[in-house]
Amino acid sequence: MSDTLTFLGLESSCDDTAAAIVQKTPDGARILASVVAGQTALHAPFGGVVPEIAARAHAEKLDTCVEEAMALAGLGFADLDGIAVTAGPGLIGGVMSGVMCAKGIAAGAGLPLVGVNHLAGHALTPRLTDGLRFPYLMLLVSGGHCQFLIAHSPDEFSRLGGTIDDAPGEAFDKTAKLLNLPQPGGPSVEAEASLGNPKAFRFPRPLLDRPGCDMSFSGLKTALLRARDEVVAAHGGLPRAIRSDMCASFQAAICDTLAEKSRRALAQYLEASPSQPAFAVAGGVAANRAIRAALETVSAEFGTTFVAPPLALCTDNAAMIAFAGIERYSRGEQDDMALSARPRWPLDKKAPALLGSGKKGAKA
Ligand code: KG4
Ligand code: ZN
């Protein structure tokens, strides 16, 4: 096997269609091109991701994303060593669109095909961006997921705990909906929070009174709904300043919960791997500056290295999929035309299924 590997990656598991080219050399990995076509405007009228609309949009956009990525990298299919594609978990129609597209290119260009777990793509991102060595503790926090994992190898993860209901990204999205802010909720709630007082409302920090790393975020939206209704009843509407206070207080509740659970996960992780003190965060919610800062502080308390990927590599992208594909392929793993799309695909095969469901449905 050559010591330089160049892979095309495809991502279509939720509401972003993406294609990217990543090259790995003995000196590290480089993103040669990364194209993301979001679907926010298509789903906006419905207040959430509509699976059928997403699948159709992926099928329409995948070809052009691939063409654009190849052109940006200045490469042809003959220059590639393989093609990686998200094969799950996610919205099944979208995942199928990506898998079919990848199979077509692999068959047409005679390239190896590697199916990638979307969550592994997020969880391996600190290796793409910072060359982080195994093992490390990972907090994967997105619109559909929230879990603490120990990453042992590209396909070996142990879960220390996770959300038992909503994922934080989902809580941000629902908060935005309740407060009439645009979707996706994360960036809009974060912007509004920067104008408010995080101590104005005291929202719950669930499960902090219980040991372990499990989390719960569904009670937050109920508390927020109640607070909003009280404000509307008292003021005849929702004054802008109070809305900012609500966003800031909501974000503070998420920060505190993630920070405290990270302390517990780090203590557990460091007990098992004291010689490799590393903590990394990934997934769309890791784009939140207040959350990154809170986790960085916790990391400093424990004297561990902290890795948070650049914002564009926190949210869904195909560079992480191309890279995860290279990692699998380098270990002699690949798929064939029997590769199928999986709506559920837990990273830790031994851990019991999480009850939580995200916007992509219960699956891990
Ligand atoms: O990883 P991702 O792109 O897709 C999933 O796999 O879920 O994450 C998307 C989620 C959305 O719920 C979005 O609201 C949230 O990440 N998000 C944020 C921020 N940017 C995106 N949440 C909080 N603050 C942000 N700045
Ligand atoms: Zn994701």
mmCIF file of C-alpha atoms and ligand atoms in Angstrom:
data_model
loop_
_atom_site.group_PDB
_atom_site.id
_atom_site.type_symbol
_atom_site.label_atom_id
_atom_site.label_comp_id
_atom_site.label_asym_id
_atom_site.label_seq_id
_atom_site.Cartn_x
_atom_site.Cartn_y
_atom_site.Cartn_z
ATOM 1 C CA MET A 1 0.000 0.000 0.000
ATOM 2 C CA SER A 2 1.337 3.439 -0.930
ATOM 3 C CA ASP A 3 2.241 5.690 2.012
ATOM 4 C CA THR A 4 0.152 8.450 0.423
ATOM 5 C CA LEU A 5 -3.588 7.829 0.224
ATOM 6 C CA THR A 6 -6.068 10.164 -1.467
ATOM 7 C CA PHE A 7 -9.758 9.530 -0.827
ATOM 8 C CA LEU A 8 -13.013 11.071 -1.967
ATOM 9 C CA GLY A 9 -15.579 11.166 0.861
ATOM 10 C CA LEU A 10 -19.360 11.527 0.621
ATOM 11 C CA GLU A 11 -21.778 12.568 3.379
ATOM 12 C CA SER A 12 -25.589 12.630 3.128
ATOM 13 C CA SER A 13 -26.930 11.267 6.422
ATOM 14 C CA CYS A 14 -28.977 14.273 7.551
ATOM 15 C CA ASP A 15 -29.478 17.700 5.987
ATOM 16 C CA ASP A 16 -26.052 18.448 4.498
ATOM 17 C CA THR A 17 -24.884 17.031 1.171
ATOM 18 C CA ALA A 18 -21.100 17.001 1.181
ATOM 19 C CA ALA A 19 -18.111 15.789 -0.824
ATOM 20 C CA ALA A 20 -14.440 16.188 0.067
ATOM 21 C CA ILE A 21 -10.980 15.010 -0.916
ATOM 22 C CA VAL A 22 -8.482 14.184 1.825
ATOM 23 C CA GLN A 23 -4.883 13.120 1.343
ATOM 24 C CA LYS A 24 -2.900 11.317 4.023
ATOM 25 C CA THR A 25 0.888 11.200 3.893
ATOM 26 C CA PRO A 26 3.378 10.091 6.550
ATOM 27 C CA ASP A 27 3.494 13.779 7.610
ATOM 28 C CA GLY A 28 -0.233 13.981 8.339
ATOM 29 C CA ALA A 29 -3.555 14.555 6.613
ATOM 30 C CA ARG A 30 -4.571 17.459 4.358
ATOM 31 C CA ILE A 31 -7.997 18.462 3.138
ATOM 32 C CA LEU A 32 -7.604 19.156 -0.592
ATOM 33 C CA ALA A 33 -11.249 20.182 -1.047
ATOM 34 C CA SER A 34 -14.402 20.205 1.058
ATOM 35 C CA VAL A 35 -17.809 21.132 -0.330
ATOM 36 C CA VAL A 36 -20.983 21.277 1.784
ATOM 37 C CA ALA A 37 -24.423 22.027 0.336
ATOM 38 C CA GLY A 38 -26.816 22.653 3.216
ATOM 39 C CA GLN A 39 -30.582 22.205 2.998
ATOM 40 C CA THR A 40 -31.657 24.709 5.655
ATOM 41 C CA ALA A 41 -33.860 26.731 3.289
ATOM 42 C CA LEU A 42 -35.664 23.603 2.010
ATOM 43 C CA HIS A 43 -36.691 22.480 5.514
ATOM 44 C CA ALA A 44 -37.290 25.944 6.998
ATOM 45 C CA PRO A 45 -41.048 26.064 6.279
ATOM 46 C CA PHE A 46 -41.532 22.792 8.215
ATOM 47 C CA GLY A 47 -39.603 23.694 11.386
ATOM 48 C CA GLY A 48 -37.423 20.565 11.173
ATOM 49 C CA VAL A 49 -35.741 18.166 8.754
ATOM 50 C CA VAL A 50 -38.259 16.369 6.490
ATOM 51 C CA PRO A 51 -36.682 13.008 5.555
ATOM 52 C CA GLU A 52 -38.258 12.714 2.073
ATOM 53 C CA ILE A 53 -37.222 16.254 1.105
ATOM 54 C CA ALA A 54 -33.714 15.588 2.433
ATOM 55 C CA ALA A 55 -33.336 12.343 0.455
ATOM 56 C CA ARG A 56 -34.467 13.958 -2.803
ATOM 57 C CA ALA A 57 -32.158 16.942 -2.306
ATOM 58 C CA HIS A 58 -29.187 14.643 -1.599
ATOM 59 C CA ALA A 59 -29.887 12.646 -4.760
ATOM 60 C CA GLU A 60 -29.959 15.898 -6.750
ATOM 61 C CA LYS A 61 -26.880 17.501 -5.176
ATOM 62 C CA LEU A 62 -24.401 14.638 -4.706
ATOM 63 C CA ASP A 63 -23.120 14.657 -8.315
ATOM 64 C CA THR A 64 -22.502 18.394 -8.364
ATOM 65 C CA CYS A 65 -20.814 18.331 -4.948
ATOM 66 C CA VAL A 66 -18.464 15.568 -6.181
ATOM 67 C CA GLU A 67 -17.704 17.488 -9.399
ATOM 68 C CA GLU A 68 -17.011 20.663 -7.456
ATOM 69 C CA ALA A 69 -14.735 18.925 -4.927
ATOM 70 C CA MET A 70 -12.764 17.161 -7.674
ATOM 71 C CA ALA A 71 -12.371 20.444 -9.582
ATOM 72 C CA LEU A 72 -11.266 22.338 -6.446
ATOM 73 C CA ALA A 73 -8.660 19.650 -5.711
ATOM 74 C CA GLY A 74 -7.622 19.611 -9.375
ATOM 75 C CA LEU A 75 -7.918 15.811 -9.472
ATOM 76 C CA GLY A 76 -9.554 13.150 -11.647
ATOM 77 C CA PHE A 77 -10.925 9.807 -10.410
ATOM 78 C CA ALA A 78 -7.689 8.139 -11.620
ATOM 79 C CA ASP A 79 -5.790 10.154 -8.978
ATOM 80 C CA LEU A 80 -7.843 8.645 -6.130
ATOM 81 C CA ASP A 81 -7.007 5.588 -4.046
ATOM 82 C CA GLY A 82 -10.530 5.004 -2.822
ATOM 83 C CA ILE A 83 -13.982 6.329 -2.054
ATOM 84 C CA ALA A 84 -15.495 6.558 1.425
ATOM 85 C CA VAL A 85 -19.173 7.092 2.122
ATOM 86 C CA THR A 86 -21.351 7.495 5.198
ATOM 87 C CA ALA A 87 -23.233 4.186 5.390
ATOM 88 C CA GLY A 88 -25.127 5.125 8.590
ATOM 89 C CA PRO A 89 -26.479 6.002 11.073
ATOM 90 C CA GLY A 90 -28.898 8.602 9.794
ATOM 91 C CA LEU A 91 -32.000 9.256 7.740
ATOM 92 C CA ILE A 92 -32.151 6.155 5.608
ATOM 93 C CA GLY A 93 -33.170 7.808 2.307
ATOM 94 C CA GLY A 94 -30.238 10.198 2.419
ATOM 95 C CA VAL A 95 -27.752 7.514 3.469
ATOM 96 C CA MET A 96 -28.961 5.331 0.565
ATOM 97 C CA SER A 97 -28.459 8.192 -1.914
ATOM 98 C CA GLY A 98 -24.841 8.547 -0.770
ATOM 99 C CA VAL A 99 -24.131 4.815 -0.783
ATOM 100 C CA MET A 100 -25.584 4.410 -4.310
ATOM 101 C CA CYS A 101 -23.572 7.353 -5.600
ATOM 102 C CA ALA A 102 -20.361 5.985 -4.048
ATOM 103 C CA LYS A 103 -20.977 2.514 -5.464
ATOM 104 C CA GLY A 104 -21.483 4.009 -8.925
ATOM 105 C CA ILE A 105 -18.193 5.921 -8.781
ATOM 106 C CA ALA A 106 -16.319 2.964 -7.252
ATOM 107 C CA ALA A 107 -17.590 0.592 -9.955
ATOM 108 C CA GLY A 108 -17.064 3.082 -12.794
ATOM 109 C CA ALA A 109 -13.577 4.157 -11.753
ATOM 110 C CA GLY A 110 -12.461 0.779 -10.369
ATOM 111 C CA LEU A 111 -11.846 2.201 -6.882
ATOM 112 C CA PRO A 112 -12.016 0.522 -3.459
ATOM 113 C CA LEU A 113 -15.233 1.363 -1.568
ATOM 114 C CA VAL A 114 -15.194 1.997 2.193
ATOM 115 C CA GLY A 115 -18.384 2.436 4.233
ATOM 116 C CA VAL A 116 -17.964 4.793 7.188
ATOM 117 C CA ASN A 117 -19.952 5.226 10.387
ATOM 118 C CA HIS A 118 -20.961 8.914 10.516
ATOM 119 C CA LEU A 119 -20.275 9.028 14.255
ATOM 120 C CA ALA A 120 -16.795 7.583 13.724
ATOM 121 C CA GLY A 121 -16.258 10.394 11.202
ATOM 122 C CA HIS A 122 -16.967 12.962 13.941
ATOM 123 C CA ALA A 123 -15.047 11.000 16.586
ATOM 124 C CA LEU A 124 -11.903 10.673 14.418
ATOM 125 C CA THR A 125 -11.856 14.359 13.394
ATOM 126 C CA PRO A 126 -9.256 15.301 16.081
ATOM 127 C CA ARG A 127 -6.864 12.912 14.315
ATOM 128 C CA LEU A 128 -7.515 14.628 10.981
ATOM 129 C CA THR A 129 -7.055 18.140 12.379
ATOM 130 C CA ASP A 130 -4.457 17.594 15.103
ATOM 131 C CA GLY A 131 -3.019 14.128 14.540
ATOM 132 C CA LEU A 132 -4.250 13.100 18.019
ATOM 133 C CA ARG A 133 -2.984 9.645 19.020
ATOM 134 C CA PHE A 134 -5.187 6.874 20.425
ATOM 135 C CA PRO A 135 -6.566 6.534 23.028
ATOM 136 C CA TYR A 136 -8.446 9.736 23.846
ATOM 137 C CA LEU A 137 -11.684 10.742 25.505
ATOM 138 C CA MET A 138 -14.246 12.108 23.085
ATOM 139 C CA LEU A 139 -17.442 14.040 23.742
ATOM 140 C CA LEU A 140 -19.546 13.656 20.624
ATOM 141 C CA VAL A 141 -22.300 16.209 20.779
ATOM 142 C CA SER A 142 -24.574 16.960 17.836
ATOM 143 C CA GLY A 143 -28.178 17.257 16.707
ATOM 144 C CA GLY A 144 -28.785 13.542 17.109
ATOM 145 C CA HIS A 145 -26.161 12.449 19.622
ATOM 146 C CA CYS A 146 -24.488 13.104 22.913
ATOM 147 C CA GLN A 147 -22.063 10.551 24.255
ATOM 148 C CA PHE A 148 -18.724 10.187 25.985
ATOM 149 C CA LEU A 149 -16.525 7.675 24.193
ATOM 150 C CA ILE A 150 -13.040 6.367 24.666
ATOM 151 C CA ALA A 151 -11.559 6.142 21.160
ATOM 152 C CA HIS A 152 -9.180 3.158 21.094
ATOM 153 C CA SER A 153 -8.786 2.728 17.322
ATOM 154 C CA PRO A 154 -10.655 3.746 14.127
ATOM 155 C CA ASP A 155 -13.367 1.206 14.843
ATOM 156 C CA GLU A 156 -13.119 0.530 18.559
ATOM 157 C CA PHE A 157 -14.943 2.828 20.949
ATOM 158 C CA SER A 158 -16.179 2.345 24.528
ATOM 159 C CA ARG A 159 -19.102 4.441 25.647
ATOM 160 C CA LEU A 160 -18.945 5.847 29.176
ATOM 161 C CA GLY A 161 -22.375 7.453 29.050
ATOM 162 C CA GLY A 162 -24.762 9.496 26.956
ATOM 163 C CA THR A 163 -28.073 11.292 26.821
ATOM 164 C CA ILE A 164 -31.094 9.287 27.823
ATOM 165 C CA ASP A 165 -33.441 11.519 25.817
ATOM 166 C CA ASP A 166 -32.778 14.583 23.616
ATOM 167 C CA ALA A 167 -29.389 15.517 22.212
ATOM 168 C CA PRO A 168 -28.154 19.052 23.021
ATOM 169 C CA GLY A 169 -28.318 20.127 19.353
ATOM 170 C CA GLU A 170 -31.943 19.066 19.330
ATOM 171 C CA ALA A 171 -32.508 21.103 22.507
ATOM 172 C CA PHE A 172 -30.955 24.154 20.789
ATOM 173 C CA ASP A 173 -33.177 23.588 17.738
ATOM 174 C CA LYS A 174 -36.335 23.227 19.864
ATOM 175 C CA THR A 175 -35.418 26.312 21.905
ATOM 176 C CA ALA A 176 -35.057 28.323 18.705
ATOM 177 C CA LYS A 177 -38.471 27.113 17.596
ATOM 178 C CA LEU A 178 -40.069 28.051 20.937
ATOM 179 C CA LEU A 179 -38.479 31.516 20.838
ATOM 180 C CA ASN A 180 -39.175 32.112 17.162
ATOM 181 C CA LEU A 181 -35.521 32.129 16.113
ATOM 182 C CA PRO A 182 -34.270 30.655 12.805
ATOM 183 C CA GLN A 183 -33.144 27.033 12.292
ATOM 184 C CA PRO A 184 -30.695 25.486 12.844
ATOM 185 C CA GLY A 185 -31.152 26.631 16.414
ATOM 186 C CA GLY A 186 -27.550 26.324 17.609
ATOM 187 C CA PRO A 187 -26.044 29.330 15.853
ATOM 188 C CA SER A 188 -29.142 31.535 16.299
ATOM 189 C CA VAL A 189 -29.540 30.756 20.012
ATOM 190 C CA GLU A 190 -25.791 31.276 20.522
ATOM 191 C CA ALA A 191 -25.929 34.695 18.833
ATOM 192 C CA GLU A 192 -28.935 35.745 20.918
ATOM 193 C CA ALA A 193 -27.313 34.350 24.102
ATOM 194 C CA SER A 194 -24.321 36.640 23.649
ATOM 195 C CA LEU A 195 -26.668 39.593 24.334
ATOM 196 C CA GLY A 196 -28.300 38.153 27.456
ATOM 197 C CA ASN A 197 -27.740 37.437 31.134
ATOM 198 C CA PRO A 198 -27.022 33.720 31.786
ATOM 199 C CA LYS A 199 -28.225 34.056 35.392
ATOM 200 C CA ALA A 200 -31.605 35.647 34.586
ATOM 201 C CA PHE A 201 -33.423 32.280 34.528
ATOM 202 C CA ARG A 202 -32.514 29.198 36.530
ATOM 203 C CA PHE A 203 -33.114 26.290 34.158
ATOM 204 C CA PRO A 204 -32.585 22.688 35.349
ATOM 205 C CA ARG A 205 -29.255 20.849 35.222
ATOM 206 C CA PRO A 206 -30.720 17.321 35.054
ATOM 207 C CA LEU A 207 -28.995 14.181 36.367
ATOM 208 C CA LEU A 208 -26.168 16.101 38.054
ATOM 209 C CA ASP A 209 -27.372 14.612 41.322
ATOM 210 C CA ARG A 210 -26.818 11.096 39.960
ATOM 211 C CA PRO A 211 -23.425 9.427 39.554
ATOM 212 C CA GLY A 212 -22.069 8.532 36.128
ATOM 213 C CA CYS A 213 -21.919 10.247 32.761
ATOM 214 C CA ASP A 214 -25.504 9.883 31.541
ATOM 215 C CA MET A 215 -27.307 13.092 30.655
ATOM 216 C CA SER A 216 -30.843 14.312 30.010
ATOM 217 C CA PHE A 217 -31.868 17.438 28.116
ATOM 218 C CA SER A 218 -35.588 16.997 27.445
ATOM 219 C CA GLY A 219 -36.668 18.701 30.710
ATOM 220 C CA LEU A 220 -34.904 21.883 29.628
ATOM 221 C CA LYS A 221 -37.319 22.624 26.822
ATOM 222 C CA THR A 222 -40.311 22.101 29.130
ATOM 223 C CA ALA A 223 -38.794 24.555 31.632
ATOM 224 C CA LEU A 224 -38.113 27.022 28.839
ATOM 225 C CA LEU A 225 -41.651 26.678 27.456
ATOM 226 C CA ARG A 226 -43.095 27.370 30.907
ATOM 227 C CA ALA A 227 -40.844 30.399 31.412
ATOM 228 C CA ARG A 228 -41.696 31.742 27.961
ATOM 229 C CA ASP A 229 -45.440 31.401 28.578
ATOM 230 C CA GLU A 230 -45.132 33.228 31.913
ATOM 231 C CA VAL A 231 -43.240 36.088 30.252
ATOM 232 C CA VAL A 232 -45.755 36.297 27.401
ATOM 233 C CA ALA A 233 -48.653 36.354 29.885
ATOM 234 C CA ALA A 234 -46.979 39.102 31.963
ATOM 235 C CA HIS A 235 -45.756 41.292 29.079
ATOM 236 C CA GLY A 236 -48.276 40.519 26.332
ATOM 237 C CA GLY A 237 -45.384 39.272 24.206
ATOM 238 C CA LEU A 238 -41.744 38.254 24.422
ATOM 239 C CA PRO A 239 -39.518 41.340 24.822
ATOM 240 C CA ARG A 240 -36.237 41.010 22.912
ATOM 241 C CA ALA A 241 -34.081 41.525 26.023
ATOM 242 C CA ILE A 242 -35.889 38.756 27.910
ATOM 243 C CA ARG A 243 -35.547 36.448 24.919
ATOM 244 C CA SER A 244 -31.770 37.047 25.001
ATOM 245 C CA ASP A 245 -31.750 36.297 28.738
ATOM 246 C CA MET A 246 -33.600 33.040 28.084
ATOM 247 C CA CYS A 247 -31.104 31.998 25.407
ATOM 248 C CA ALA A 248 -28.151 32.874 27.650
ATOM 249 C CA SER A 249 -29.676 30.985 30.612
ATOM 250 C CA PHE A 250 -30.508 27.968 28.437
ATOM 251 C CA GLN A 251 -26.967 27.871 27.028
ATOM 252 C CA ALA A 252 -25.540 28.165 30.553
ATOM 253 C CA ALA A 253 -27.587 25.124 31.646
ATOM 254 C CA ILE A 254 -26.197 23.072 28.737
ATOM 255 C CA CYS A 255 -22.642 24.306 29.426
ATOM 256 C CA ASP A 256 -22.839 23.448 33.140
ATOM 257 C CA THR A 257 -24.268 19.992 32.459
ATOM 258 C CA LEU A 258 -21.702 19.129 29.782
ATOM 259 C CA ALA A 259 -18.878 20.525 31.931
ATOM 260 C CA GLU A 260 -19.819 18.548 35.061
ATOM 261 C CA LYS A 261 -20.380 15.321 33.136
ATOM 262 C CA SER A 262 -17.042 15.889 31.349
ATOM 263 C CA ARG A 263 -15.338 16.069 34.763
ATOM 264 C CA ARG A 264 -16.751 12.665 35.617
ATOM 265 C CA ALA A 265 -15.901 11.172 32.228
ATOM 266 C CA LEU A 266 -12.354 12.559 32.415
ATOM 267 C CA ALA A 267 -11.833 11.159 35.908
ATOM 268 C CA GLN A 268 -13.002 7.750 34.664
ATOM 269 C CA TYR A 269 -10.914 7.953 31.483
ATOM 270 C CA LEU A 270 -7.731 9.091 33.236
ATOM 271 C CA GLU A 271 -7.998 6.256 35.701
ATOM 272 C CA ALA A 272 -7.846 3.818 32.769
ATOM 273 C CA SER A 273 -5.349 5.755 30.577
ATOM 274 C CA PRO A 274 -3.211 8.018 32.794
ATOM 275 C CA SER A 275 -0.366 8.112 30.253
ATOM 276 C CA GLN A 276 -2.460 9.642 27.445
ATOM 277 C CA PRO A 277 -4.364 12.606 28.931
ATOM 278 C CA ALA A 278 -6.348 13.857 25.948
ATOM 279 C CA PHE A 279 -9.912 15.147 25.670
ATOM 280 C CA ALA A 280 -11.543 16.042 22.364
ATOM 281 C CA VAL A 281 -14.952 17.307 21.361
ATOM 282 C CA ALA A 282 -16.732 16.906 18.025
ATOM 283 C CA GLY A 283 -20.163 17.228 16.398
ATOM 284 C CA GLY A 284 -22.232 20.288 15.485
ATOM 285 C CA VAL A 285 -22.750 21.526 19.061
ATOM 286 C CA ALA A 286 -18.959 21.654 19.483
ATOM 287 C CA ALA A 287 -19.145 24.727 17.224
ATOM 288 C CA ASN A 288 -20.627 26.627 20.208
ATOM 289 C CA ARG A 289 -17.995 28.970 21.643
ATOM 290 C CA ALA A 290 -19.350 29.009 25.202
ATOM 291 C CA ILE A 291 -19.461 25.201 25.280
ATOM 292 C CA ARG A 292 -15.932 24.929 23.864
ATOM 293 C CA ALA A 293 -14.688 27.377 26.492
ATOM 294 C CA ALA A 294 -16.423 25.468 29.322
ATOM 295 C CA LEU A 295 -14.900 22.172 28.167
ATOM 296 C CA GLU A 296 -11.483 23.732 27.746
ATOM 297 C CA THR A 297 -11.664 24.953 31.351
ATOM 298 C CA VAL A 298 -12.532 21.459 32.585
ATOM 299 C CA SER A 299 -9.671 20.044 30.551
ATOM 300 C CA ALA A 300 -7.274 22.542 32.132
ATOM 301 C CA GLU A 301 -8.477 21.511 35.622
ATOM 302 C CA PHE A 302 -7.346 17.970 34.806
ATOM 303 C CA GLY A 303 -4.181 19.027 32.970
ATOM 304 C CA THR A 304 -5.236 17.234 29.771
ATOM 305 C CA THR A 305 -4.667 18.210 26.146
ATOM 306 C CA PHE A 306 -7.888 19.644 24.675
ATOM 307 C CA VAL A 307 -8.750 19.395 20.991
ATOM 308 C CA ALA A 308 -11.760 21.134 19.439
ATOM 309 C CA PRO A 309 -11.787 21.009 15.628
ATOM 310 C CA PRO A 310 -12.318 24.200 13.592
ATOM 311 C CA LEU A 311 -16.009 25.143 13.434
ATOM 312 C CA ALA A 312 -16.521 23.930 9.833
ATOM 313 C CA LEU A 313 -15.235 20.474 10.805
ATOM 314 C CA CYS A 314 -17.541 20.262 13.851
ATOM 315 C CA THR A 315 -20.745 20.337 11.824
ATOM 316 C CA ASP A 316 -21.437 17.677 9.182
ATOM 317 C CA ASN A 317 -18.861 17.536 6.393
ATOM 318 C CA ALA A 318 -17.327 14.938 4.084
ATOM 319 C CA ALA A 319 -13.671 15.563 4.966
ATOM 320 C CA MET A 320 -14.215 13.610 8.195
ATOM 321 C CA ILE A 321 -15.761 10.771 6.161
ATOM 322 C CA ALA A 322 -12.877 10.674 3.642
ATOM 323 C CA PHE A 323 -10.409 10.644 6.545
ATOM 324 C CA ALA A 324 -12.266 7.907 8.464
ATOM 325 C CA GLY A 325 -12.328 5.912 5.192
ATOM 326 C CA ILE A 326 -8.544 6.271 4.887
ATOM 327 C CA GLU A 327 -8.160 5.103 8.491
ATOM 328 C CA ARG A 328 -10.222 1.958 7.817
ATOM 329 C CA TYR A 329 -8.553 1.263 4.473
ATOM 330 C CA SER A 330 -5.082 1.653 6.014
ATOM 331 C CA ARG A 331 -6.006 -1.187 8.361
ATOM 332 C CA GLY A 332 -6.834 -3.417 5.397
ATOM 333 C CA GLU A 333 -10.584 -2.925 5.684
ATOM 334 C CA GLN A 334 -12.913 -2.199 2.784
ATOM 335 C CA ASP A 335 -16.425 -3.001 1.555
ATOM 336 C CA ASP A 336 -17.863 -4.326 -1.660
ATOM 337 C CA MET A 337 -21.073 -3.775 -3.638
ATOM 338 C CA ALA A 338 -23.027 -5.470 -0.831
ATOM 339 C CA LEU A 339 -22.458 -2.378 1.378
ATOM 340 C CA SER A 340 -25.849 -1.370 2.744
ATOM 341 C CA ALA A 341 -27.229 1.775 4.359
ATOM 342 C CA ARG A 342 -27.876 1.437 8.104
ATOM 343 C CA PRO A 343 -30.315 3.725 9.945
ATOM 344 C CA ARG A 344 -28.812 2.606 13.290
ATOM 345 C CA TRP A 345 -25.175 1.867 13.879
ATOM 346 C CA PRO A 346 -23.857 2.262 17.433
ATOM 347 C CA LEU A 347 -20.137 2.974 17.798
ATOM 348 C CA ASP A 348 -19.790 0.878 20.930
ATOM 349 C CA LYS A 349 -21.157 -2.505 19.891
ATOM 350 C CA LYS A 350 -21.115 -3.827 23.470
ATOM 351 C CA ALA A 351 -22.937 -0.959 25.193
ATOM 352 C CA PRO A 352 -26.703 -1.228 25.677
ATOM 353 C CA ALA A 353 -28.757 0.856 23.233
ATOM 354 C CA LEU A 354 -29.305 4.446 24.330
ATOM 355 C CA LEU A 355 -32.925 5.339 24.796
ATOM 356 C CA GLY A 356 -32.358 8.830 23.456
ATOM 357 C CA SER A 357 -33.625 9.920 20.108
ATOM 358 C CA GLY A 358 -32.292 12.776 18.086
ATOM 359 C CA LYS A 359 -33.686 14.540 15.044
ATOM 360 C CA LYS A 360 -32.532 11.538 13.046
ATOM 361 C CA GLY A 361 -34.479 9.152 15.286
ATOM 362 C CA ALA A 362 -33.381 6.750 17.995
ATOM 363 C CA LYS A 363 -30.438 4.794 16.751
ATOM 364 C CA ALA A 364 -27.413 4.547 18.957
HETATM 365 O O1 KG4 B 1 -23.115 17.288 13.650
HETATM 366 P P1 KG4 B 1 -24.238 18.054 13.023
HETATM 367 O O2 KG4 B 1 -23.909 18.974 11.869
HETATM 368 O O3 KG4 B 1 -25.359 17.072 12.522
HETATM 369 C C1 KG4 B 1 -25.710 15.952 13.241
HETATM 370 O O4 KG4 B 1 -25.041 14.893 13.032
HETATM 371 O O5 KG4 B 1 -26.639 16.077 14.078
HETATM 372 O O6 KG4 B 1 -24.952 18.861 14.186
HETATM 373 C C2 KG4 B 1 -26.043 19.706 13.923
HETATM 374 C C3 KG4 B 1 -26.539 20.242 15.229
HETATM 375 C C4 KG4 B 1 -27.822 21.064 15.118
HETATM 376 O O7 KG4 B 1 -28.734 20.624 16.091
HETATM 377 C C5 KG4 B 1 -27.361 22.476 15.369
HETATM 378 O O8 KG4 B 1 -28.350 23.311 15.969
HETATM 379 C C6 KG4 B 1 -26.184 22.252 16.291
HETATM 380 O O9 KG4 B 1 -25.545 21.111 15.801
HETATM 381 N N1 KG4 B 1 -25.261 23.409 16.253
HETATM 382 C C7 KG4 B 1 -24.997 24.172 17.322
HETATM 383 C C8 KG4 B 1 -24.169 25.216 16.857
HETATM 384 N N2 KG4 B 1 -23.936 25.035 15.520
HETATM 385 C C9 KG4 B 1 -24.623 23.909 15.167
HETATM 386 N N3 KG4 B 1 -25.411 24.074 18.606
HETATM 387 C C10 KG4 B 1 -24.991 25.030 19.461
HETATM 388 N N4 KG4 B 1 -24.220 26.086 19.088
HETATM 389 C C11 KG4 B 1 -23.780 26.211 17.808
HETATM 390 N N5 KG4 B 1 -23.027 27.245 17.456
HETATM 391 ZN ZN ZN B 2 -23.127 14.755 12.449
#
